[in-house]
PDB file of C-alpha atoms in Angstrom:
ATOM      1  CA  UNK S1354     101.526 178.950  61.148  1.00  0.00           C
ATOM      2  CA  UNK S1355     102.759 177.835  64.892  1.00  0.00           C
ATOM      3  CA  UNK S1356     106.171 178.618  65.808  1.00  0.00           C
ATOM      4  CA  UNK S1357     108.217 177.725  68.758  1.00  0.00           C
ATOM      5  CA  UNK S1358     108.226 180.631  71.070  1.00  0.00           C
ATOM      6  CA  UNK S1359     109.706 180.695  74.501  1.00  0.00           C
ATOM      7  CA  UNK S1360     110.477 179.696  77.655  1.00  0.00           C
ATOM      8  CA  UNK S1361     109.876 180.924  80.958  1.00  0.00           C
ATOM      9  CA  UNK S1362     110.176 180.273  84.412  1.00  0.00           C
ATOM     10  CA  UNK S1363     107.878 180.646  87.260  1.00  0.00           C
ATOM     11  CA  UNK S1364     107.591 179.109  90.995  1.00  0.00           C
ATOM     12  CA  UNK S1365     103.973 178.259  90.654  1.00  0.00           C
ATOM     13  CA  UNK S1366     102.030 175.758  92.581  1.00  0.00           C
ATOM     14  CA  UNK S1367     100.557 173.349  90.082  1.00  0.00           C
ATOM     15  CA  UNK S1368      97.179 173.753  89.304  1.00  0.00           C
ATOM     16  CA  UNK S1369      96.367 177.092  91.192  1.00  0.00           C
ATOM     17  CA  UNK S1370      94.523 179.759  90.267  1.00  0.00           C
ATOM     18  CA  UNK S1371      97.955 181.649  90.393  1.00  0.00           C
ATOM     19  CA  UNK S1372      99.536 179.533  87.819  1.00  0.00           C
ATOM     20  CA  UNK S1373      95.965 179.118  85.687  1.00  0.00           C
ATOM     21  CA  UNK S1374      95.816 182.750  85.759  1.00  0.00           C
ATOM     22  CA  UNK S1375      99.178 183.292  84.386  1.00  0.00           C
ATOM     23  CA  UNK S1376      98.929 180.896  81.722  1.00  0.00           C
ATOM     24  CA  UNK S1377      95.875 182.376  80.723  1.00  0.00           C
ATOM     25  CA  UNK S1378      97.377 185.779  80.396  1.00  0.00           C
ATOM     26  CA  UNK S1379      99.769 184.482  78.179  1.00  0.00           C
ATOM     27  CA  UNK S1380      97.200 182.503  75.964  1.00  0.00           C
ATOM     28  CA  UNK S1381      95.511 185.952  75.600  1.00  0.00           C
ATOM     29  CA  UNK S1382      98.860 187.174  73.580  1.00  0.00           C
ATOM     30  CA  UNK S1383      99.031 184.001  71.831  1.00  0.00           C
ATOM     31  CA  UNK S1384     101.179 181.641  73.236  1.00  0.00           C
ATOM     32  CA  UNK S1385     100.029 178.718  74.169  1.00  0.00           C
ATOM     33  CA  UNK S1386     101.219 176.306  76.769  1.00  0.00           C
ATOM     34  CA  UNK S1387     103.283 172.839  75.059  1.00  0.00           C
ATOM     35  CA  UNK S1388     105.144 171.761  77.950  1.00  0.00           C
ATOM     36  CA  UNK S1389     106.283 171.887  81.961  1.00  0.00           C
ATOM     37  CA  UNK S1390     109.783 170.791  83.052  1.00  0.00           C
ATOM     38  CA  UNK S1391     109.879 171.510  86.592  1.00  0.00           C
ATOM     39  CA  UNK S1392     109.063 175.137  86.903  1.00  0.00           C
ATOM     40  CA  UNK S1393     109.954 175.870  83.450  1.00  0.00           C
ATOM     41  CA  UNK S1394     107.093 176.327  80.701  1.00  0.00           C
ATOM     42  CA  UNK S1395     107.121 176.449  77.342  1.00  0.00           C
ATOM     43  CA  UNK S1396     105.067 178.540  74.889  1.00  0.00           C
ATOM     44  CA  UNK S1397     104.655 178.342  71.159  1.00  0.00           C
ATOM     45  CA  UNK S1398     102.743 181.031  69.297  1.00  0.00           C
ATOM     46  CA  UNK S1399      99.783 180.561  67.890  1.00  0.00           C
ATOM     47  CA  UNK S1400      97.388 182.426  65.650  1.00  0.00           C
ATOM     48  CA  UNK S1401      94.526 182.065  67.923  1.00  0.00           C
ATOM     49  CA  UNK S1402      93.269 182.812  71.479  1.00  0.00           C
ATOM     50  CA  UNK S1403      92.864 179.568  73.612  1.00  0.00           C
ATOM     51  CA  UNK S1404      91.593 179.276  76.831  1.00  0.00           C
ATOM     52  CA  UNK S1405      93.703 176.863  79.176  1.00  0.00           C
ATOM     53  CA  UNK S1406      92.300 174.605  81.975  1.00  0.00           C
ATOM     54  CA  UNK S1407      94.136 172.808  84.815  1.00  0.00           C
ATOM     55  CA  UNK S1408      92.547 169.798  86.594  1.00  0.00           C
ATOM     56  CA  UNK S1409      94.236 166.931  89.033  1.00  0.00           C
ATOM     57  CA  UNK S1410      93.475 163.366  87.337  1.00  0.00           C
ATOM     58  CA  UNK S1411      94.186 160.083  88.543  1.00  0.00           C
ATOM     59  CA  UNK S1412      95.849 158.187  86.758  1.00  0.00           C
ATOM     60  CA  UNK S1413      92.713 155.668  85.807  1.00  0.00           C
ATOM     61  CA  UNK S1414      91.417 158.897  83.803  1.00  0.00           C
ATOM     62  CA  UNK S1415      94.848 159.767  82.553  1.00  0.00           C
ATOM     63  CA  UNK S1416      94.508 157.176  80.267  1.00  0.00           C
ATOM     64  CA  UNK S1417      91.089 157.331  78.983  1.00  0.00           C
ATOM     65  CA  UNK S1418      91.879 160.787  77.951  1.00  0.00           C
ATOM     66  CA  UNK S1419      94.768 159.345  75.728  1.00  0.00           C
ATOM     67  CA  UNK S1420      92.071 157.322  74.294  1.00  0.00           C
ATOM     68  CA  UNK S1421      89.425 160.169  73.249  1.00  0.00           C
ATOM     69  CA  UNK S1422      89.238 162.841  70.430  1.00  0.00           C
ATOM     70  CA  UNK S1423      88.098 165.380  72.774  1.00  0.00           C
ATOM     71  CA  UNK S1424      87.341 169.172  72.273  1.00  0.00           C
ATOM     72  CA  UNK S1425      90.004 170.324  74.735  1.00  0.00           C
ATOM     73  CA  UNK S1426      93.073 169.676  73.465  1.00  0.00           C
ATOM     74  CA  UNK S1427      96.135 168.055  75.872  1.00  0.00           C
ATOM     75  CA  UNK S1428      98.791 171.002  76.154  1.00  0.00           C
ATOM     76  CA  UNK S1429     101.204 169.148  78.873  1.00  0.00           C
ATOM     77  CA  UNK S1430     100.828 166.822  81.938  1.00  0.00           C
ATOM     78  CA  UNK S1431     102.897 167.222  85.625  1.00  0.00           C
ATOM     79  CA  UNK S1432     103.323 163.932  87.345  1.00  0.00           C
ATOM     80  CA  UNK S1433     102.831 164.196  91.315  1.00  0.00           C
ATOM     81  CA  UNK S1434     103.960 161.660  93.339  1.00  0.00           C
ATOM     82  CA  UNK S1435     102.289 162.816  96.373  1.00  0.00           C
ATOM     83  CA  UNK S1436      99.278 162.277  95.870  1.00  0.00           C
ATOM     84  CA  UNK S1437      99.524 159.495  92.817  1.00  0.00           C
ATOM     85  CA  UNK S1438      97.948 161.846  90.292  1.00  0.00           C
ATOM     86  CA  UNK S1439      98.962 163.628  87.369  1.00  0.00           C
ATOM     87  CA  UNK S1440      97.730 167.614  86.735  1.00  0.00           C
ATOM     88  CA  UNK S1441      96.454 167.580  82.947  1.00  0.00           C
ATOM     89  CA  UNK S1442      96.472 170.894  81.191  1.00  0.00           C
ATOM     90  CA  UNK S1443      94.092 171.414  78.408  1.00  0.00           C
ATOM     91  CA  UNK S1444      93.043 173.851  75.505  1.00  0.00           C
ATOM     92  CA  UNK S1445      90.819 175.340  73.686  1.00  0.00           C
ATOM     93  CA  UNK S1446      90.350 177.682  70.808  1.00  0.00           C
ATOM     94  CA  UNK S1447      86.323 177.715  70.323  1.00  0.00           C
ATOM     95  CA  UNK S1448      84.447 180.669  71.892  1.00  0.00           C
ATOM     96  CA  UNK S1449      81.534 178.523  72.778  1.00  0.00           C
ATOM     97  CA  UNK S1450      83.630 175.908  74.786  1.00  0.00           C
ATOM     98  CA  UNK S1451      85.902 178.645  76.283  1.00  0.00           C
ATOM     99  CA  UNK S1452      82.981 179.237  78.586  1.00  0.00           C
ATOM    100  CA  UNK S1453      83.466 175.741  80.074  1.00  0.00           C
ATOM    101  CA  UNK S1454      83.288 176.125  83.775  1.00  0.00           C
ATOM    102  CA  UNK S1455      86.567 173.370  85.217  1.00  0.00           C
ATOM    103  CA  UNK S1456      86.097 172.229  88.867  1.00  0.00           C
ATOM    104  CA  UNK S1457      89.304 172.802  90.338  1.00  0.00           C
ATOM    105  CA  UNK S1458      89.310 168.946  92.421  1.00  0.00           C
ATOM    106  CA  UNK S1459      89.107 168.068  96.039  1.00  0.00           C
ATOM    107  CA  UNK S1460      90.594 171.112  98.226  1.00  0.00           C
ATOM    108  CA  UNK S1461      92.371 168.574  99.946  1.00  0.00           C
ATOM    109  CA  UNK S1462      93.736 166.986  96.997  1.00  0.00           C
ATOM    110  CA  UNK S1463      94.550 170.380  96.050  1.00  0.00           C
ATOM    111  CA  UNK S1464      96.648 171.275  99.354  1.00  0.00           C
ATOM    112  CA  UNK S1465      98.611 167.640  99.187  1.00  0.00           C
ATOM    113  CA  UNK S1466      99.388 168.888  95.743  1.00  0.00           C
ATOM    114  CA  UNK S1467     100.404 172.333  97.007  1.00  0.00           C
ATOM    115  CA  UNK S1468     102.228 170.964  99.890  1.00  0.00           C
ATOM    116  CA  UNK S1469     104.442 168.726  97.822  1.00  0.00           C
ATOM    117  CA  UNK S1470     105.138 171.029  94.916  1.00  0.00           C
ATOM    118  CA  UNK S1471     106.106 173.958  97.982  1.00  0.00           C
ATOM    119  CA  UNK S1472     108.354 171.536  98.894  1.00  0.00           C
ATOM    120  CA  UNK S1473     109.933 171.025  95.508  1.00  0.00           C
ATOM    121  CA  UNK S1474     109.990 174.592  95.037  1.00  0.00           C
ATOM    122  CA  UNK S1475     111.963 175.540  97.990  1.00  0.00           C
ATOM    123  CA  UNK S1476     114.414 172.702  98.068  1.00  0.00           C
ATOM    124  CA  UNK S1477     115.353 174.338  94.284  1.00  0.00           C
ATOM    125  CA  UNK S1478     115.335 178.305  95.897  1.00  0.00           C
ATOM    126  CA  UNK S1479     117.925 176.802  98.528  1.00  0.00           C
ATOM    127  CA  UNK S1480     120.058 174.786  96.192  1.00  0.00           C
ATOM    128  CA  UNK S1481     120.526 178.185  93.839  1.00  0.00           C
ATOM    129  CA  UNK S1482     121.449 180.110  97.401  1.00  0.00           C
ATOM    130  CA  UNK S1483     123.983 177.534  98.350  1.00  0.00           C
ATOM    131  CA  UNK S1484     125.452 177.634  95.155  1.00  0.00           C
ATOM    132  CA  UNK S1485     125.013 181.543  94.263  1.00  0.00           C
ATOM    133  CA  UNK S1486     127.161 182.092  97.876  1.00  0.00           C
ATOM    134  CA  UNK S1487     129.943 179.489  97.161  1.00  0.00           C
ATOM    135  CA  UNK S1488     130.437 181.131  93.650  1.00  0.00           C
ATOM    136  CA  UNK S1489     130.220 184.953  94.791  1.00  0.00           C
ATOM    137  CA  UNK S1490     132.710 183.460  97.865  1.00  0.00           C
ATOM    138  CA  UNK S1491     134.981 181.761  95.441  1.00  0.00           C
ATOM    139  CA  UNK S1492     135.436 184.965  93.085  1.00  0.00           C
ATOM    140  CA  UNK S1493     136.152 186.969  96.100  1.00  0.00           C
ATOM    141  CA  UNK S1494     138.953 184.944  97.385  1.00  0.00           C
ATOM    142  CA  UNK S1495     140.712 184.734  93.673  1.00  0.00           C
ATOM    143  CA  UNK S1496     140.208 188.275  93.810  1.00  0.00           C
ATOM    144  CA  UNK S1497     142.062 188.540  97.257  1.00  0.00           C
ATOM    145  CA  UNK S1498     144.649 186.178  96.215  1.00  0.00           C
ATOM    146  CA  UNK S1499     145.721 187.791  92.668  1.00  0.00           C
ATOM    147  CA  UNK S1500     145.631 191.242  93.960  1.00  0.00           C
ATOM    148  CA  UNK S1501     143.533 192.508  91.037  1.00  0.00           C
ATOM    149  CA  UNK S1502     141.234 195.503  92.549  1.00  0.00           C
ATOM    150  CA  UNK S1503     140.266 195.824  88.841  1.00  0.00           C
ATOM    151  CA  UNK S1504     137.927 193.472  89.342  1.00  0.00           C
ATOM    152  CA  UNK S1505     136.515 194.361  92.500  1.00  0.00           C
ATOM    153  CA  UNK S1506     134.181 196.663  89.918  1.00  0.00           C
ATOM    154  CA  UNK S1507     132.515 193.210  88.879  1.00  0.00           C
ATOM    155  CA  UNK S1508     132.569 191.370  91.944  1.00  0.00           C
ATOM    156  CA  UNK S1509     130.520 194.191  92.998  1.00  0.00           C
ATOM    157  CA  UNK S1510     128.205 193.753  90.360  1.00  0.00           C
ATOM    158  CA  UNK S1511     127.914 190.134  90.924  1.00  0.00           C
ATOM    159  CA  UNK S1512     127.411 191.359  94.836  1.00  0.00           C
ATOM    160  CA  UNK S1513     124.305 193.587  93.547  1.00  0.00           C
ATOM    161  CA  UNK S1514     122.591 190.798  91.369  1.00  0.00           C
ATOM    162  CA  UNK S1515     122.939 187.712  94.024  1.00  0.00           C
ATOM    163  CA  UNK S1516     120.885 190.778  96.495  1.00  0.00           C
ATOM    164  CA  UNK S1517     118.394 190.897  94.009  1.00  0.00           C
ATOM    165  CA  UNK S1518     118.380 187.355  93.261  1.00  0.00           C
ATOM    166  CA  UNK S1519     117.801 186.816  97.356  1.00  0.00           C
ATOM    167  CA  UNK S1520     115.384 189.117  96.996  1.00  0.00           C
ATOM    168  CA  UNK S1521     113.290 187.805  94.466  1.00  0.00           C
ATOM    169  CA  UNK S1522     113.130 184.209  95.692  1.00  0.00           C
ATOM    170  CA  UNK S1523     112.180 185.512  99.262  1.00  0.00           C
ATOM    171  CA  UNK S1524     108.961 187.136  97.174  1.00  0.00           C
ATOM    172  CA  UNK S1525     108.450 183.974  96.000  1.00  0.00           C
ATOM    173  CA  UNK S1526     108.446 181.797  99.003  1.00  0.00           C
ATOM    174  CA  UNK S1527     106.478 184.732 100.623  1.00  0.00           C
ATOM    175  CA  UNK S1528     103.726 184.004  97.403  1.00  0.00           C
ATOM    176  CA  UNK S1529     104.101 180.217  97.932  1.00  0.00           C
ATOM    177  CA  UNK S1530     103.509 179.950 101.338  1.00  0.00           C
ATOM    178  CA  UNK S1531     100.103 182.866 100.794  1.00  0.00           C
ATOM    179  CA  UNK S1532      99.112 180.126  98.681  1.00  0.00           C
ATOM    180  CA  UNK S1533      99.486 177.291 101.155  1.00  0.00           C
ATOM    181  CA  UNK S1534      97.502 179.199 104.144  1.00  0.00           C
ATOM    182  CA  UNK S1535      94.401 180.227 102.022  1.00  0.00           C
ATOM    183  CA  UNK S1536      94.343 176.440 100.688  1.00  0.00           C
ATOM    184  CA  UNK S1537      95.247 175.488 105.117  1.00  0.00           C
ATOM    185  CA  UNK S1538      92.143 177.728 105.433  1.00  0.00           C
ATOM    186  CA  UNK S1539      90.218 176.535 103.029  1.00  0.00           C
ATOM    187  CA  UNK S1540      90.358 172.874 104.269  1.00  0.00           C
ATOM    188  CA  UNK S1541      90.958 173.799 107.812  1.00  0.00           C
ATOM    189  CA  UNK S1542      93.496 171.253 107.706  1.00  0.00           C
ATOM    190  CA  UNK S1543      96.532 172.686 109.633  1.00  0.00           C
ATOM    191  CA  UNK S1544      98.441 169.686 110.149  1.00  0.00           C
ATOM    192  CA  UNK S1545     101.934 169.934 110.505  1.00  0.00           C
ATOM    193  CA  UNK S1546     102.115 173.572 110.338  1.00  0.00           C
ATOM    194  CA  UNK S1547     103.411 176.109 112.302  1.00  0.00           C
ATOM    195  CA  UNK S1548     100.015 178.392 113.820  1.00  0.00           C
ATOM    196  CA  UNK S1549     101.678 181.645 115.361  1.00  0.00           C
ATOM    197  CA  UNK S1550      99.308 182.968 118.190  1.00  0.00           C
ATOM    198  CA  UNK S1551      97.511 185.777 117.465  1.00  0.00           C
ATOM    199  CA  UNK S1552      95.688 187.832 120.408  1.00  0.00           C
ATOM    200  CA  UNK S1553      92.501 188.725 119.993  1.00  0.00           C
ATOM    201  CA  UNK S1554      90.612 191.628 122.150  1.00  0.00           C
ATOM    202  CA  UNK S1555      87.009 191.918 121.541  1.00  0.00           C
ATOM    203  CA  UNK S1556      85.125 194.535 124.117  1.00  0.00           C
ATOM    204  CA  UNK S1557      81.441 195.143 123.892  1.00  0.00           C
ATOM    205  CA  UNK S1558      80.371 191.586 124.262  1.00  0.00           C
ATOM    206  CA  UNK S1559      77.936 190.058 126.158  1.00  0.00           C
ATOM    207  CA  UNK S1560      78.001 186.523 125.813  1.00  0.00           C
ATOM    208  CA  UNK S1561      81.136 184.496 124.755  1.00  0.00           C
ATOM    209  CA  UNK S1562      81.693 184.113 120.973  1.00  0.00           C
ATOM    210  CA  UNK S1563      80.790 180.809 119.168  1.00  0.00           C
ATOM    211  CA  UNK S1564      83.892 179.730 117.678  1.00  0.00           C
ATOM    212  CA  UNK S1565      82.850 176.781 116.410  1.00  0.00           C
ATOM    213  CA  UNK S1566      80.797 178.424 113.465  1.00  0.00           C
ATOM    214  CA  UNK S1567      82.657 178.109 110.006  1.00  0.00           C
ATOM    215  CA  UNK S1568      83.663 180.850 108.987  1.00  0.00           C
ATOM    216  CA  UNK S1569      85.719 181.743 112.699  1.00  0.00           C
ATOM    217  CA  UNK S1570      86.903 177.966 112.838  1.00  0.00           C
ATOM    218  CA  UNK S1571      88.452 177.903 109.537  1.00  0.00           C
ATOM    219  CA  UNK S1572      90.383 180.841 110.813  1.00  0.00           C
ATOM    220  CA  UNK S1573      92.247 178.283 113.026  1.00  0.00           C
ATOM    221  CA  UNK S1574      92.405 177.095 117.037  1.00  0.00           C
ATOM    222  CA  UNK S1575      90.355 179.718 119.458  1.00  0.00           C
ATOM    223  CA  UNK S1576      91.124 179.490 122.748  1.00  0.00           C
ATOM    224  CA  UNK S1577      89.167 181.787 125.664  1.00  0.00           C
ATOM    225  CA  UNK S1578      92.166 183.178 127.975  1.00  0.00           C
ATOM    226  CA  UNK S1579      88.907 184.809 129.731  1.00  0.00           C
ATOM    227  CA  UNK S1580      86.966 187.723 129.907  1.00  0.00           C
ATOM    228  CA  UNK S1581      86.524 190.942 132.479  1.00  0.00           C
ATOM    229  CA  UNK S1582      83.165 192.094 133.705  1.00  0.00           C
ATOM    230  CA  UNK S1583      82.932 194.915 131.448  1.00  0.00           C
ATOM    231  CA  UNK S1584      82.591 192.724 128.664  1.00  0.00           C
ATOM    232  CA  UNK S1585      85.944 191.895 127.225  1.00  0.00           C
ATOM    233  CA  UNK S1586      86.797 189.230 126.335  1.00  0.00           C
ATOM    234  CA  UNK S1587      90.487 187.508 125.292  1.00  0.00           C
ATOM    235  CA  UNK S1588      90.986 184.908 122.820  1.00  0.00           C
ATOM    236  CA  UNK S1589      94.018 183.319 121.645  1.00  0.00           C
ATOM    237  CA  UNK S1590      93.962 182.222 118.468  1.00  0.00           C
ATOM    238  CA  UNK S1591      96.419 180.073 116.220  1.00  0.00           C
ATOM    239  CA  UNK S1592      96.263 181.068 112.638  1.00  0.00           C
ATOM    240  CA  UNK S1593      97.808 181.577 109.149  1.00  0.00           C
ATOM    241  CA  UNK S1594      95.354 184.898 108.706  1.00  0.00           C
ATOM    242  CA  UNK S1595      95.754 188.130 109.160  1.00  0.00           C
ATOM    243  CA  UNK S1596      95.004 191.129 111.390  1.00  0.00           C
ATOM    244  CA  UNK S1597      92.555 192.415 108.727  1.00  0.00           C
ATOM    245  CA  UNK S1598      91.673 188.889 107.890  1.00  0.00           C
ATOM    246  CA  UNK S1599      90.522 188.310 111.105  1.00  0.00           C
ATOM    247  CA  UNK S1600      88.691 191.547 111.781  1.00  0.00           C
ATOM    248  CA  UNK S1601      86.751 190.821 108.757  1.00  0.00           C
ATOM    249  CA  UNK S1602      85.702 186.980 109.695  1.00  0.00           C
ATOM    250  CA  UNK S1603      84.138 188.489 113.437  1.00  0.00           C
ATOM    251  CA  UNK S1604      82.326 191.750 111.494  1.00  0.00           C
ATOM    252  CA  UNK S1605      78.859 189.357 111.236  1.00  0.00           C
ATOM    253  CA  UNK S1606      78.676 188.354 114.687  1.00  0.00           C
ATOM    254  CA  UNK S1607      79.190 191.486 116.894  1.00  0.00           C
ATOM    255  CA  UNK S1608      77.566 194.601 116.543  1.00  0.00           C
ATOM    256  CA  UNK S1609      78.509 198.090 115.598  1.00  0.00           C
ATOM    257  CA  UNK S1610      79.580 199.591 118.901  1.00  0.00           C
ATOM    258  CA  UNK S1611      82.037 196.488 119.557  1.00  0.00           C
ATOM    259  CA  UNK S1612      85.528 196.967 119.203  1.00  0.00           C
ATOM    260  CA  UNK S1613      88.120 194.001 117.730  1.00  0.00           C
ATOM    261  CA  UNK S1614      91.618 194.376 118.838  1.00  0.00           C
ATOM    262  CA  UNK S1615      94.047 192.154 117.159  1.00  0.00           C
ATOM    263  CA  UNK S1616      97.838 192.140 118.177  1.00  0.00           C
ATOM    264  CA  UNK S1617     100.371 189.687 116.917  1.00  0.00           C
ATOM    265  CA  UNK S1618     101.733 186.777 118.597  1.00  0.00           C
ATOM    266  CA  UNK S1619     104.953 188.370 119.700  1.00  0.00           C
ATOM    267  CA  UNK S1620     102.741 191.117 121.331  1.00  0.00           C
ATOM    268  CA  UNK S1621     101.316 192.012 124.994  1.00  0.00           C
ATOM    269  CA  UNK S1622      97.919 192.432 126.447  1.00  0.00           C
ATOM    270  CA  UNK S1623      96.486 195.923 126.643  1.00  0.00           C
ATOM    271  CA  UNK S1624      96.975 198.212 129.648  1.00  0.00           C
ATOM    272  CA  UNK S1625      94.486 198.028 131.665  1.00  0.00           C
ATOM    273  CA  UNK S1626      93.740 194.190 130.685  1.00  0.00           C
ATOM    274  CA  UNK S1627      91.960 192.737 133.730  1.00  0.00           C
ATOM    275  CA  UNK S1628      90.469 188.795 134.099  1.00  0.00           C
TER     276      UNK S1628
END
């Protein structure tokens, strides 16, 4: 017998593997997925394990999937505007078809997707700070006003949960915007966003690198400052990765007795740092 079970919210991008992943984990204790309302989803449970997909769909296929009997069965459906496509999760409860491998769409469909829903997502996280200040400001000054220190006890406590509150939405921007630079990465599309400079030392070489190989240009924009004639050499380099990220991308194409140096972009050259 299927009962409603619960809701839950989550700042997920639509149709990541984040959001897959968790949806999956909760299929695995039997609920499944029934509906999205912004970043709200609902879960009934069920007496068997499904396995849930996620794929972007225009709208053409929208409909012939409305048409069809089909195997998987349609759990819920997010609208995007941006691009004009709708994100179709399905279902499944058979063992043999739960071994379906889903192609996750276009990486660049996937990062318009990402973008907009980001967007969504933050706009909400800054509405709930607005209004979580103007409420804990408004309780302070009636506080003030009536003279009541009693209640300075729970104005504290209110203090305590809007820090956590703060807290946990900064985590999930911080998870949000992760997602956004592997999918920048990914596509190497990096318009529009903000590239801190990262400085990176690399001392052994003989030859300039060539940064025009995939895996270093999806890392971002190299620029040679120059080089000394011990073999170092200085690049500048505008990214969304990592130190450790970018240590691991250059690994292939130096050798063993070549040393990476990687300092952030609000940091200085070495000592000793000669053209």
């Amino acid at each position: 017998m299927e009962v409603v079970g619960m809701w839950r919210h989550r700042f997920l991008i639509k149709g990541s593997e984040q959001e897959l992943a968790w949806l999956n984990a909760q299929a695995n204790r039997r609920y499944l997925l029934t509906a999205i309302r912004g970043n709200w989803y609902q879960f009934k449970k069920v007496a068997t394990r499904y396995r849930i997909f996620s794929e972007y769909v225009p709208q053409a296929v929208v409909a012939d999937l409305n048409k069809h009997n089909s195997a998987f069965k349609v759990l819920a459906k997010v609208q995007v505007q941006e691009p004009d496509i709708q994100i179709v999760y399905t279902g499944s409860d058979q063992p043999a078809l739960q071994q379906t491998t889903v192609t996750s769409g276009n990486p660049k469909v996937r990062l318009q997707v990402a973008l907009h829903l980001r967007d969504q997502a933050m706009n909400t996280i800054n509405v709930s700070l607005y209004a979580g200040v103007f409420v804990w400001g408004l309780f302070l000054i009636l506080i003030l006003r009536q003279g009541n220190t009693d209640l300075m006890g729970v104005w504290m406590l209110f203090l305590l949960i809007g820090i956590l509150a703060v807290l946990g939405l900064y985590r999930t921007a911080n998870n949000l915007q992760k997602q956004i630079s592997q999918l920048r990465r990914d596509t190497e599309q990096y318009d529009g966003a903000w590239l801190p400079t990262m400085h990176v030392f690399v001392k052994g070489l003989s030859a300039e690198l060539d940064t025009e190989v995939p895996t270093l240009k999806s890392l971002g924009r190299w620029t040679l400052v120059g080089h000394s004639k011990q073999g170092l050499y200085w690049y500048d380099l505008q990214t969304l990765a990592t130190t450790s990220e970018i240590k691991q991308a250059l690994q292939p194409f130096v050798s063993t007795d070549t040393s990476v140096d990687v300092l952030s972009w609000l940091g200085l050259a070495p000592v000793g740092w000669f053209v």
